Short mmCIF file of C-alpha atoms in Angstrom, two decimals:
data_model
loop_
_atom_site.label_atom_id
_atom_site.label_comp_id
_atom_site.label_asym_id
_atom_site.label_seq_id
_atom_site.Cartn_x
_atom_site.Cartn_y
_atom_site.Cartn_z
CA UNK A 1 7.42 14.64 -11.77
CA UNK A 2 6.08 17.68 -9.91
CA UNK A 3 8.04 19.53 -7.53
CA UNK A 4 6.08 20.77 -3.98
CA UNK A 5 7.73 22.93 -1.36
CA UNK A 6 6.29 21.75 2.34
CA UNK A 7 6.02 23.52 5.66
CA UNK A 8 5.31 22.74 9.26
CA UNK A 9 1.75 24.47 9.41
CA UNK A 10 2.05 25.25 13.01
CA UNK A 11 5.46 26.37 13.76
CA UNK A 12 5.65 28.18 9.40
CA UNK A 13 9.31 26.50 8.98
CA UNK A 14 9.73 25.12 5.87
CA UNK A 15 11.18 21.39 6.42
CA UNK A 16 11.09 20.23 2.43
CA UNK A 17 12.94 22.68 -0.19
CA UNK A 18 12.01 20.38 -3.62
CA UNK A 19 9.40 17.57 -2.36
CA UNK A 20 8.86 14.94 -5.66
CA UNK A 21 5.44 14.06 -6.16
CA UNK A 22 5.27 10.65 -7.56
CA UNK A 23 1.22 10.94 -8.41
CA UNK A 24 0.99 7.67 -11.01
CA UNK A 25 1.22 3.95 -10.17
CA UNK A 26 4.57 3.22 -12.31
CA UNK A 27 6.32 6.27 -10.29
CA UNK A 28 4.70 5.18 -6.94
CA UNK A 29 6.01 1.43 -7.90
CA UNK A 30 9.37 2.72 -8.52
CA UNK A 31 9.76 5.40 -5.99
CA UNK A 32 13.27 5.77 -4.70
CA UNK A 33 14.02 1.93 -6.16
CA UNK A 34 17.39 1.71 -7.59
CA UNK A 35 18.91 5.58 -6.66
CA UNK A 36 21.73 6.38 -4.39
CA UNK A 37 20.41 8.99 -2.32
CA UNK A 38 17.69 11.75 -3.03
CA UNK A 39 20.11 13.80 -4.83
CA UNK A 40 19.25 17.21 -4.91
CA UNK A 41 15.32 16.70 -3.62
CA UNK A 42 14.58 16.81 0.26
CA UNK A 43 11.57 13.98 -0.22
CA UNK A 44 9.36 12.33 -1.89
CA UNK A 45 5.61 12.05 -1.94
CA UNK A 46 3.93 8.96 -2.77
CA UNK A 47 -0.23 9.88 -3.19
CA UNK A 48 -2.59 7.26 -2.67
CA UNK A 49 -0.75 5.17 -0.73
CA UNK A 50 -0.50 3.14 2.83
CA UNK A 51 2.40 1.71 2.51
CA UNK A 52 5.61 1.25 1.14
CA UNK A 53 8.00 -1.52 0.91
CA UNK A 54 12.37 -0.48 0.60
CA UNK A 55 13.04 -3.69 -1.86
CA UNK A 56 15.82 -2.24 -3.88
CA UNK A 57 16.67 0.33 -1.69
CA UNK A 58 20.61 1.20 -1.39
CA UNK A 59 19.46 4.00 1.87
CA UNK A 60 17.67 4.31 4.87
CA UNK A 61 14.54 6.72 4.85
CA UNK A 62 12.35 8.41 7.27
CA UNK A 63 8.81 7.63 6.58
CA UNK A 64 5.95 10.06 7.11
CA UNK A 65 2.40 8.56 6.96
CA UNK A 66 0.38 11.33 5.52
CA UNK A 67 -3.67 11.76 6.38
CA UNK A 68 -4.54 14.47 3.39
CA UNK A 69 -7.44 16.96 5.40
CA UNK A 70 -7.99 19.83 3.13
CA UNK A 71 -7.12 22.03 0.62
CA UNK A 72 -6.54 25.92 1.71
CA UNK A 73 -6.11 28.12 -1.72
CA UNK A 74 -3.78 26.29 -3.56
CA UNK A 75 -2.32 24.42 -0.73
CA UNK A 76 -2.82 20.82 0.56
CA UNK A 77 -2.84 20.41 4.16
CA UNK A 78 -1.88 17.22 5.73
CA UNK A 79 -1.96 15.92 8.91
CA UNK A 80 0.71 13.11 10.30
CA UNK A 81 -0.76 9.96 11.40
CA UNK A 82 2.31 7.63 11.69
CA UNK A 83 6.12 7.35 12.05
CA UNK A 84 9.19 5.32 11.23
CA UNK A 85 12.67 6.57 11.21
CA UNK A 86 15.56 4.95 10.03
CA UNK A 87 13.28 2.51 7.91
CA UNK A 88 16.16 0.41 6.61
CA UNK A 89 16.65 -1.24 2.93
CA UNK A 90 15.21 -4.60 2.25
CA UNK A 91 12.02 -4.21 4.56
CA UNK A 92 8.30 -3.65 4.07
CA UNK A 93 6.61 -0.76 5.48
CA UNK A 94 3.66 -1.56 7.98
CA UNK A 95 0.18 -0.86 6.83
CA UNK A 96 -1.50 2.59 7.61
CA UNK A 97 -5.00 2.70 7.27
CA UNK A 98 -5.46 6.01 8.48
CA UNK A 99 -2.81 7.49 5.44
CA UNK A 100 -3.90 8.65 2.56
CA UNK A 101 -0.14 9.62 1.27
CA UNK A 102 3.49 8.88 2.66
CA UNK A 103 6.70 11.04 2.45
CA UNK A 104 9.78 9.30 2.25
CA UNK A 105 12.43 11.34 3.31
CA UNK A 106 16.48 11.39 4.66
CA UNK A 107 16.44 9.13 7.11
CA UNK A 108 17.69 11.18 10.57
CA UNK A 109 14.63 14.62 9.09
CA UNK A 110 12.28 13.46 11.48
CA UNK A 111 14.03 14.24 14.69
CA UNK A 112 16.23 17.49 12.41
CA UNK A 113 12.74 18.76 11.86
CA UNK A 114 10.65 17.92 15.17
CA UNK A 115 8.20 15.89 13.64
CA UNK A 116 5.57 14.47 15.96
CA UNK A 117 2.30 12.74 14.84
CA UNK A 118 -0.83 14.67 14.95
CA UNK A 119 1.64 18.12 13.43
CA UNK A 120 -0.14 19.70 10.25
CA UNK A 121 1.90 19.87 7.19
CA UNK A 122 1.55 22.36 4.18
CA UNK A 123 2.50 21.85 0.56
CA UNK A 124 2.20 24.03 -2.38
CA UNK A 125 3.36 22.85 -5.88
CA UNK A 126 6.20 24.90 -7.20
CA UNK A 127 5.92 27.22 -10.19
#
């Protein structure tokens, strides 16, 4: 899977170190399914998708629901249309239909990071 680094576009902090990019319908299905905890990654970024479902989850996540806006050089700029923190195992997602994309992260990285809806976020794909 491909590795992205992601900032908060307004305020330049970078709030994801090693953001997985699950871009393929077997990695979206399996997502974080089966894992203990992220390991050593800060998130991970479902494409193409408005919603997620924690079946099989042993963790609770943070969900970001992802509008993708543009494309600046070689970045992609989202912008946040939805919330959920502390999504817990065993539960379905709600439906986005704004989102093009969702970020599951730690659960608890919304409110570390400041994380509001309507904030621009910035990733780049790592070399």
């Amino acid at each position: 899977m491909e590795e992205w680094i992601m900032m908060n576009d307004e305020t330049k902090q970078v709030v994801g170190q090693r953001i997985l990019v699950a871009n393929s319908f077997f990695r979206r299905l399996k997502g974080l399914m089966f894992q203990k905890s992220f390991g050593e990654y800060d998130g991970l970024l479902l494409t193409q998708t408005k919603q997620i479902h924690m079946f099989w989850m042993r963790f609770p996540l943070d969900v970001v629901y992802l509008k993708r806006i543009g494309k600046k050089e070689e970045d992609w700029i989202f912008q946040i249309v939805d919330l959920h923190e502390n999504m817990k195992p065993w539960t379905m997602g709600k439906w986005v239909s704004q989102a093009t994309d969702v970020l599951e992260v730690k659960a608890g990285w919304i409110r570390e990071q400041k994380i509001r809806k309507g904030n621009l976020l910035r990733v780049n794909k790592l070399s």
